[in-house]
mmCIF file of C-alpha atoms in Angstrom:
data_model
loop_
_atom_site.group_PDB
_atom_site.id
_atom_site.type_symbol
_atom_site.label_atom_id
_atom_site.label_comp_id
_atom_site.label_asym_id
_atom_site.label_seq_id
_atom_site.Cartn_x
_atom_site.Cartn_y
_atom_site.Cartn_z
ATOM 1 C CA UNK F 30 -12.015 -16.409 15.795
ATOM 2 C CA UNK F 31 -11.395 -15.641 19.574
ATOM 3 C CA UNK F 32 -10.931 -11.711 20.209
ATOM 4 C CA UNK F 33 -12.102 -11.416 16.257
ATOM 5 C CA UNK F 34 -15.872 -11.182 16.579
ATOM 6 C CA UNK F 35 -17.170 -13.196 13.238
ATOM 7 C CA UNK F 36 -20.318 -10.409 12.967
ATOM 8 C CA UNK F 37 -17.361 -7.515 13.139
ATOM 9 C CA UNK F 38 -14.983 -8.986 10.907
ATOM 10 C CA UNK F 39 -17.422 -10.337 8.133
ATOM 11 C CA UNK F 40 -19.568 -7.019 8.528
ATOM 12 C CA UNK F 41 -16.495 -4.826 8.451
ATOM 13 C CA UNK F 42 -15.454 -7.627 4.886
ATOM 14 C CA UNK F 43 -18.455 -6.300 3.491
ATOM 15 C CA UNK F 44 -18.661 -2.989 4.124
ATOM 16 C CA UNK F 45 -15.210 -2.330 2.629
ATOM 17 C CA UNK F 46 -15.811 -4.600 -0.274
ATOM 18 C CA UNK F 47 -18.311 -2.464 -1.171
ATOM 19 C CA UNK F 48 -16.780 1.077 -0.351
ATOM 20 C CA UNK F 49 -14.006 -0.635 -2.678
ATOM 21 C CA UNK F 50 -16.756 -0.973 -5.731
ATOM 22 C CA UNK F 51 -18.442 2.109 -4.945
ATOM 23 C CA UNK F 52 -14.949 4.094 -5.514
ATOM 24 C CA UNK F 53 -13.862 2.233 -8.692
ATOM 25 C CA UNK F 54 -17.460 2.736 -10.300
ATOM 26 C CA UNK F 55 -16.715 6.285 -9.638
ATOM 27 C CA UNK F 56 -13.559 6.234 -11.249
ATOM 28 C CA UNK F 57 -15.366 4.362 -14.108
ATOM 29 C CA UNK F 58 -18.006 7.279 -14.310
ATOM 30 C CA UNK F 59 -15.513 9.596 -14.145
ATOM 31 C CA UNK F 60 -16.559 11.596 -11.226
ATOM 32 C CA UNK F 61 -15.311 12.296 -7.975
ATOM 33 C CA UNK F 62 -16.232 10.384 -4.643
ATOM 34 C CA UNK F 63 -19.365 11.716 -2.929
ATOM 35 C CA UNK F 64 -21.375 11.545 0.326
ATOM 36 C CA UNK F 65 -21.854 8.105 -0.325
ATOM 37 C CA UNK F 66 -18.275 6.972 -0.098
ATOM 38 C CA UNK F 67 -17.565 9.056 2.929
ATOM 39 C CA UNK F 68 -20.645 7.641 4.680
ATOM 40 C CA UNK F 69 -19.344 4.030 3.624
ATOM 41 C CA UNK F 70 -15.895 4.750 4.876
ATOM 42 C CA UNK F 71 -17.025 6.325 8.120
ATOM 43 C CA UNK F 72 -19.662 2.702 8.915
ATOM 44 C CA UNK F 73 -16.193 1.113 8.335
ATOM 45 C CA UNK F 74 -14.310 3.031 10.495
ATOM 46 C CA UNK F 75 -16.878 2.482 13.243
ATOM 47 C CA UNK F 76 -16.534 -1.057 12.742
ATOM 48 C CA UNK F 77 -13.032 -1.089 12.861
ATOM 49 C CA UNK F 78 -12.676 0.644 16.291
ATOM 50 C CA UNK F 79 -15.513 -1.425 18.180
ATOM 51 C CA UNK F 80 -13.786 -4.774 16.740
ATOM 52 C CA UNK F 81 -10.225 -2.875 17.844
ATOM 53 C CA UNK F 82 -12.158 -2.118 21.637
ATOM 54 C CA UNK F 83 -13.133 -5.906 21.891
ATOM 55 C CA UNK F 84 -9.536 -7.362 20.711
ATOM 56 C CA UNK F 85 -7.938 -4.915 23.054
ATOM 57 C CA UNK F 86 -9.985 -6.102 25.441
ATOM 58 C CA UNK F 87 -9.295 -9.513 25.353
ATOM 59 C CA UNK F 88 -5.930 -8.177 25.114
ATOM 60 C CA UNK F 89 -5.588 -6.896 28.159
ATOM 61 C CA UNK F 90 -7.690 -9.826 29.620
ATOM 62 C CA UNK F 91 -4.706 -12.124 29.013
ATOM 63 C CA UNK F 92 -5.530 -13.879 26.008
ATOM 64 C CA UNK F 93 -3.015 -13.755 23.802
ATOM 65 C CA UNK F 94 -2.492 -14.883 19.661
ATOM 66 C CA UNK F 95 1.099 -16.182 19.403
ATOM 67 C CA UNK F 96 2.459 -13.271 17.341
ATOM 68 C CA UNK F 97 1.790 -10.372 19.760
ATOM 69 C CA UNK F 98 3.462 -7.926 18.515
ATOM 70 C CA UNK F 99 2.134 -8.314 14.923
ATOM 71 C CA UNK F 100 -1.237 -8.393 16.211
ATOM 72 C CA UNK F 101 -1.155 -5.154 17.741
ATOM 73 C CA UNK F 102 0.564 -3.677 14.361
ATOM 74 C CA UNK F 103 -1.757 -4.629 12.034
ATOM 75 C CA UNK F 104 -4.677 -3.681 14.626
ATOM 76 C CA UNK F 105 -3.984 -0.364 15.170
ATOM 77 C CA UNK F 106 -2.849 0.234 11.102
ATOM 78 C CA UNK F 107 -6.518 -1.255 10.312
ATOM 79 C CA UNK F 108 -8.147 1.339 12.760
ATOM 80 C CA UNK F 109 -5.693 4.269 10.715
ATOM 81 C CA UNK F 110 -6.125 2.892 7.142
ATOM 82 C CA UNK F 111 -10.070 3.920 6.219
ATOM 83 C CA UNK F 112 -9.021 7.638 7.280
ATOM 84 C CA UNK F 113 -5.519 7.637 5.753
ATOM 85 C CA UNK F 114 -7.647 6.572 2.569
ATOM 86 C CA UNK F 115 -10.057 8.785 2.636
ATOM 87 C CA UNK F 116 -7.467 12.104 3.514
ATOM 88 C CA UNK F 117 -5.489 11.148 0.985
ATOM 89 C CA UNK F 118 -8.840 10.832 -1.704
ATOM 90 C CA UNK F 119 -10.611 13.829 -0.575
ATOM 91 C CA UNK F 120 -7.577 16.005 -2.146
ATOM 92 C CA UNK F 121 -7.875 14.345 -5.181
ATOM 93 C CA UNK F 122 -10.157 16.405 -7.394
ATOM 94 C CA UNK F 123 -10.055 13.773 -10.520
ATOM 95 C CA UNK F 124 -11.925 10.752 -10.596
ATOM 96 C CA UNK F 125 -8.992 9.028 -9.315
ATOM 97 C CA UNK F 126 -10.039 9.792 -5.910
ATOM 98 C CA UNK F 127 -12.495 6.665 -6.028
ATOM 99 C CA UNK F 128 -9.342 4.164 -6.587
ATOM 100 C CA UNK F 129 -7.213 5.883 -3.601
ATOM 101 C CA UNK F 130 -10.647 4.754 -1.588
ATOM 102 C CA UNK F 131 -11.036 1.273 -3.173
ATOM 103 C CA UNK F 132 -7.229 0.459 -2.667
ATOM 104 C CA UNK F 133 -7.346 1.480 1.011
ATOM 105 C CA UNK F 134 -10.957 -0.413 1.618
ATOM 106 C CA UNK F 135 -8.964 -3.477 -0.067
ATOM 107 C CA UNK F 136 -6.063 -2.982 2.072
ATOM 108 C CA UNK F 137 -8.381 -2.922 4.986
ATOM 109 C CA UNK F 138 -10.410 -6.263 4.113
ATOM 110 C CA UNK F 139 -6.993 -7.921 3.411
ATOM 111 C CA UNK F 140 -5.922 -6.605 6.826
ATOM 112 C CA UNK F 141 -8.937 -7.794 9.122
ATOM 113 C CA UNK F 142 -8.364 -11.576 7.626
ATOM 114 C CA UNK F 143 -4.626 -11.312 8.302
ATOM 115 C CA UNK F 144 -5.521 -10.708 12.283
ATOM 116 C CA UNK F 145 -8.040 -13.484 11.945
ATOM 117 C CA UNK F 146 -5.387 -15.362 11.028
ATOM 118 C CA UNK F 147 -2.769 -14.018 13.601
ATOM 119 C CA UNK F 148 -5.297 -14.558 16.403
ATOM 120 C CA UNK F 149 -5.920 -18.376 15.297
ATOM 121 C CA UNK F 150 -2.280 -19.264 14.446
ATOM 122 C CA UNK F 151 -1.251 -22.609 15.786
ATOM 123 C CA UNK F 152 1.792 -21.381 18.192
ATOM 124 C CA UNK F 153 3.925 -20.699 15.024
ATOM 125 C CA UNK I 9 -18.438 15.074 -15.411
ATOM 126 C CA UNK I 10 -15.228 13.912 -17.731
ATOM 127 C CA UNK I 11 -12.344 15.507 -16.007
ATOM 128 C CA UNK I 12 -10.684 18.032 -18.550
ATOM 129 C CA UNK I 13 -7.110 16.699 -19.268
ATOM 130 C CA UNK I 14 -4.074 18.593 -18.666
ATOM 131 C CA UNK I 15 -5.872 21.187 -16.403
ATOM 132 C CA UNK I 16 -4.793 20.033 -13.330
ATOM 133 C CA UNK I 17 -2.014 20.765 -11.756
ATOM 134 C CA UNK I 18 -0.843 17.818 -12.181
ATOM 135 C CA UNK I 19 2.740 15.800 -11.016
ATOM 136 C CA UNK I 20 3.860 12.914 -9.793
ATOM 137 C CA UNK I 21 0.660 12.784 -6.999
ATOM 138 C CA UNK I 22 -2.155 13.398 -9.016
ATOM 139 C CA UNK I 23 -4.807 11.376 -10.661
ATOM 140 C CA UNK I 24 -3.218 7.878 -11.028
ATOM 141 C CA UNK I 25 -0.135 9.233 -9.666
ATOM 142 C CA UNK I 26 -2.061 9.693 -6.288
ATOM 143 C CA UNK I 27 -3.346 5.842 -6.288
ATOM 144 C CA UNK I 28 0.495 4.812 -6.609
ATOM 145 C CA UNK I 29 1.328 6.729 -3.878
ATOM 146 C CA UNK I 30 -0.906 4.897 -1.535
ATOM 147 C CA UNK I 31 -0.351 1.632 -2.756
ATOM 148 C CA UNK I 32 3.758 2.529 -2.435
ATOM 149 C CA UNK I 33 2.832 3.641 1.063
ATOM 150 C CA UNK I 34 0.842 0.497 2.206
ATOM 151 C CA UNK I 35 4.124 -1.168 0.857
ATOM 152 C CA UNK I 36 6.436 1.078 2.799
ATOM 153 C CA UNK I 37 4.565 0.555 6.147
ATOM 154 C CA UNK I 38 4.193 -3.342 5.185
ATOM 155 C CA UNK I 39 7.984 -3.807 4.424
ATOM 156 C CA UNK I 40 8.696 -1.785 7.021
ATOM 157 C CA UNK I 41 6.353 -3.369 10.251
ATOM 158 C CA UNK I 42 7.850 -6.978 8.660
ATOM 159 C CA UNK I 43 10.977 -6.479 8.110
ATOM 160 C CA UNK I 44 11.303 -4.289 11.915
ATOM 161 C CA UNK I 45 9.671 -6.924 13.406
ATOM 162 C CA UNK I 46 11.973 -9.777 11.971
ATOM 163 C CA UNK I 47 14.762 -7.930 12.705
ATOM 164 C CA UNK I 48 14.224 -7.355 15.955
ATOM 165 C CA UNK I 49 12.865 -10.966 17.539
ATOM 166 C CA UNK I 50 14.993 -13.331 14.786
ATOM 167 C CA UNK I 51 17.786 -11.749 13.370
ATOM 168 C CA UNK I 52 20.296 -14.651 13.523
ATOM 169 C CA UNK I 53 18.518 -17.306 12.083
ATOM 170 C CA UNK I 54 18.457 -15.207 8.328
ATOM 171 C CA UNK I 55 20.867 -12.388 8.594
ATOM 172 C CA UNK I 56 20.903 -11.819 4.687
ATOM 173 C CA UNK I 57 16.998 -12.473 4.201
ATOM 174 C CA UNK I 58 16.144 -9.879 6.726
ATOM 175 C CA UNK I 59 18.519 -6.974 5.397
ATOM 176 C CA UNK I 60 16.869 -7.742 2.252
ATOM 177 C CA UNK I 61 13.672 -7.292 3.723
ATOM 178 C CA UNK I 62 15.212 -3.903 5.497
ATOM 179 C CA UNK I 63 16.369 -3.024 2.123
ATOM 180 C CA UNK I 64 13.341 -3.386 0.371
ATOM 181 C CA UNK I 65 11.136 -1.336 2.866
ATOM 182 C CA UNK I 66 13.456 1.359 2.868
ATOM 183 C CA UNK I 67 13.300 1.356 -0.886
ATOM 184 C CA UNK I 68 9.424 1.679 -1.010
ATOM 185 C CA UNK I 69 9.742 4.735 2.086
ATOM 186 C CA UNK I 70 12.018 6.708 -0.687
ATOM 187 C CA UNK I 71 10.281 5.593 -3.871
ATOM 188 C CA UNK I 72 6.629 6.864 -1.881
ATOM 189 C CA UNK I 73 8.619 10.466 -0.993
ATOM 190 C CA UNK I 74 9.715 10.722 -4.085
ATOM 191 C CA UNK I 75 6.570 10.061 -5.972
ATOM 192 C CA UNK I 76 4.621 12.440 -3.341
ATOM 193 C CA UNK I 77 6.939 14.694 -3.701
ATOM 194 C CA UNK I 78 7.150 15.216 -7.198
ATOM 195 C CA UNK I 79 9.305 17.761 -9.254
ATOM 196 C CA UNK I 80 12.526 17.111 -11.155
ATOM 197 C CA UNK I 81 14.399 15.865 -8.022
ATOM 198 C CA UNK I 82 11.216 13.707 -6.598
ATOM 199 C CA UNK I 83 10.974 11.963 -10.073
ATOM 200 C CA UNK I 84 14.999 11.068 -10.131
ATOM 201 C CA UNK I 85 14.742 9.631 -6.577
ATOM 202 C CA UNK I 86 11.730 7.871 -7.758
ATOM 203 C CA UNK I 87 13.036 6.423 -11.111
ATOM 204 C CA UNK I 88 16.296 5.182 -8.834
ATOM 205 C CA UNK I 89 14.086 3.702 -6.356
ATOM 206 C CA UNK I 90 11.513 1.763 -8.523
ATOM 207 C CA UNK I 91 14.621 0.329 -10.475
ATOM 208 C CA UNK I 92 16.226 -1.209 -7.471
ATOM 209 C CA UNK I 93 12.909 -2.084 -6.843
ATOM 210 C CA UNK I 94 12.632 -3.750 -10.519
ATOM 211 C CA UNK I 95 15.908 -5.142 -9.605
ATOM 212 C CA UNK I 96 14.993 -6.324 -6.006
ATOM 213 C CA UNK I 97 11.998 -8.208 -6.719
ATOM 214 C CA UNK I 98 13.541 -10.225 -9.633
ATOM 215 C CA UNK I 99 16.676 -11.081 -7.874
ATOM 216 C CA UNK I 100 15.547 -11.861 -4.565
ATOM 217 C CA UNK I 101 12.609 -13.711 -6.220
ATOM 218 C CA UNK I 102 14.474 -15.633 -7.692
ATOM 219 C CA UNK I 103 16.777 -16.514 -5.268
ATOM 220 C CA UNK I 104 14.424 -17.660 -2.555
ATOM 221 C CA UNK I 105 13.434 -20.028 -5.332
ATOM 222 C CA UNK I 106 16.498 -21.375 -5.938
ATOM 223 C CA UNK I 107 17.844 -21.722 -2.654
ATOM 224 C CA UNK I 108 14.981 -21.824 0.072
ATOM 225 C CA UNK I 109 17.433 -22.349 2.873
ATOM 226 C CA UNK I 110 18.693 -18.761 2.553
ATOM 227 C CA UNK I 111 15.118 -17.334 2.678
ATOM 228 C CA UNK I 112 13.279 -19.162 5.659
ATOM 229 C CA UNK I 113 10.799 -16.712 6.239
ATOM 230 C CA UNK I 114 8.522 -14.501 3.750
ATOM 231 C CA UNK I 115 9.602 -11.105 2.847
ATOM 232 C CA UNK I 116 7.927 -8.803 0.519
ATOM 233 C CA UNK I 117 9.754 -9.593 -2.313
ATOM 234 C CA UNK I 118 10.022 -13.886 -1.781
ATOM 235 C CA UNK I 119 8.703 -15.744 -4.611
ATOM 236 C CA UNK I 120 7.924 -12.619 -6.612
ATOM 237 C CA UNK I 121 6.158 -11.198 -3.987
ATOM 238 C CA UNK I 122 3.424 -14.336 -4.371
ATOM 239 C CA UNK I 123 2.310 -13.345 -0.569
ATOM 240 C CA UNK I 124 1.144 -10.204 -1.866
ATOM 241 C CA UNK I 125 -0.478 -11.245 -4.889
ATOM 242 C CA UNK I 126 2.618 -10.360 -7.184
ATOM 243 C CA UNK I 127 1.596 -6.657 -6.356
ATOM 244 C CA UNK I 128 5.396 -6.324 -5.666
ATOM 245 C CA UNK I 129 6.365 -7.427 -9.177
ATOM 246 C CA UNK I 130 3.634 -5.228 -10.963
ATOM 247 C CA UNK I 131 4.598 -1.997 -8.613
ATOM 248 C CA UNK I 132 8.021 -0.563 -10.277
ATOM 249 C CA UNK I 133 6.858 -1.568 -13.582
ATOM 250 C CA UNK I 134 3.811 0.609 -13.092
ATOM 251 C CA UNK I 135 5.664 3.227 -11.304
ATOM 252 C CA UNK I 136 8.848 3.407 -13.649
ATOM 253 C CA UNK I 137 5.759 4.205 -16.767
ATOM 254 C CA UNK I 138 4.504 6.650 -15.295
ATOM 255 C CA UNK I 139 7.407 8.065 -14.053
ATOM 256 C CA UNK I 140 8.387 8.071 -17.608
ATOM 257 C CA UNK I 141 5.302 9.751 -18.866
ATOM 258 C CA UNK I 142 5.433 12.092 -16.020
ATOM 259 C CA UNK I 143 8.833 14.054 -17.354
ATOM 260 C CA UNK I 144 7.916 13.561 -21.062
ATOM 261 C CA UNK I 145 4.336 16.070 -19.719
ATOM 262 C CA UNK I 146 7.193 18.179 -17.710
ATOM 263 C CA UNK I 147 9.458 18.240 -20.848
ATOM 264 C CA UNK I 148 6.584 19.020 -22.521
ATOM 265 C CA UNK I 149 5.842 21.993 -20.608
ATOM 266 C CA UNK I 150 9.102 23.102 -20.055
ATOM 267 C CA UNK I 151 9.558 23.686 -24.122
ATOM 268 C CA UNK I 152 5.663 25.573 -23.615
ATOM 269 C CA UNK I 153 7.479 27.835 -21.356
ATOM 270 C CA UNK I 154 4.859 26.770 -18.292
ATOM 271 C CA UNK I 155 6.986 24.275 -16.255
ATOM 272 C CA UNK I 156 5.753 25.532 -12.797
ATOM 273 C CA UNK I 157 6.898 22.656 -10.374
ATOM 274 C CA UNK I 158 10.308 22.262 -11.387
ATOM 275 C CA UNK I 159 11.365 25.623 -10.760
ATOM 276 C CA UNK I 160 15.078 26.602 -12.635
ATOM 277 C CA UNK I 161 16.841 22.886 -11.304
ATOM 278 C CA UNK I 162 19.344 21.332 -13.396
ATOM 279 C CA UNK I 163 19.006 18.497 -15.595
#
């Protein structure tokens, strides 16, 4: 996975997988997101930004996936996305606020395997 | 606790309104990094495919205002947006089916938008319902006498 550490990425898959459920069971309950969600979204964000560090890094150490420019894109809208989400859910006072979250945490998780696959594309 | 209906505020941007406007904004930065990118480093070799992809982010950037925005004005721009959008998808769909010459490269809306899990397809149908329920609540209110967000526009 070069620059894209497998313990980050598969770590930061899981966490937001399970931010994701833990804002559409809200939704389902009808209530509004709680600590838990925040705490969930914040362990994501942290994740995000380390694994954001170490590709910058490598970055900046020369290595280079073939699509630059998209790389850096979707990198630093991955690090913004768990924090858009959870601005934009924390003014939501319906239960709705949990599926803002879980489309976001989706979003992210979709994200994180499209610069997997940015970092390993053959020269295309 | 079973959230009360109609006691909100309500609009456009609230309760499931407030999901489509994230998903329409994910969309509208999406479009927008794809298509800017595209036409910047390969213009020439799909003039017509990369307007289209242009087109279609600038779409989602007005239907996501409009939606946020909300009010009598916000829901117009929004129904006129998430019927190009309607229109977009289908046409351009099925176009880079039919001739895949003219549409080398993916855009949002290629192939129903089957890079994006048909989320592109599904988008204006959802937004254009509850666009439509949102002014039948606002017509609603208006005849209660208690239309606060439109303020005294014009049909």
């Amino acid at each position: 996975m070069g620059a894209m550490t497998p313990f980050l990425v598969w770590s930061a898959t899981a966490v937001a997988v399970l931010v994701a459920l833990a804002g559409l069971a809200s939704t389902l309950a009808r209530r509004r997101i709680g600590l838990l969600h925040l705490a969930g979204a914040a362990v994501l964000e942290v994740l995000l930004v380390v694994q954001a560090v170490v590709a910058g890094a490598a970055l900046a150490g020369g290595q280079r996936p073939p699509e630059t420019a998209t790389f850096t894109g979707y990198l630093a809208g991955v690090v913004l996305l768990p924090v858009a989400g959870v601005l934009w859910s924390r003014t939501e006072p319906s239960r709705w606020a949990g599926t803002v979250l879980a489309v976001a945490s989706l979003v992210t998780a979709v994200m994180i395997w499209r610069l997997v696959q940015l970092w390993e594309a053959p020269g295309a | 606790m079973p959230e009360p209906v109609g006691s909100e505020p309500g609009g456009t941007a609230a309760g499931p309104g407030r999901v489509l406007v994230a998903v329409y904004a994910v969309f509208a930065l999406a479009a927008g990094a794809r298509a800017a990118v595209q036409v910047a480093t390969r213009f020439a070799e799909a003039p017509v495919a990369y307007l289209l992809s242009a087109l279609a982010a600038a779409v989602y950037v007005v239907a996501t205002v409009g939606l946020a925005r909300g009010g009598r004005g916000g829901r117009r721009t929004a129904v006129v947006a998430c019927s190009v959008e309607l229109a977009g998808v289908l046409v351009v769909g099925t176009l880079s089916l039919l001739d895949r010459a003219a549409f080398p490269d993916e855009t949002v809306w290629s192939a129903f938008g089957r890079g994006y899990g048909f989320v592109p397809l599904v988008l204006p149908v959802l937004g254009l319902l509850w666009l439509r329920h949102q002014s039948e609540v606002a017509a609603e209110q208006e005849a209660a006498g208690t239309a606060p967000e439109d303020g005294p526009g014009r049909a």
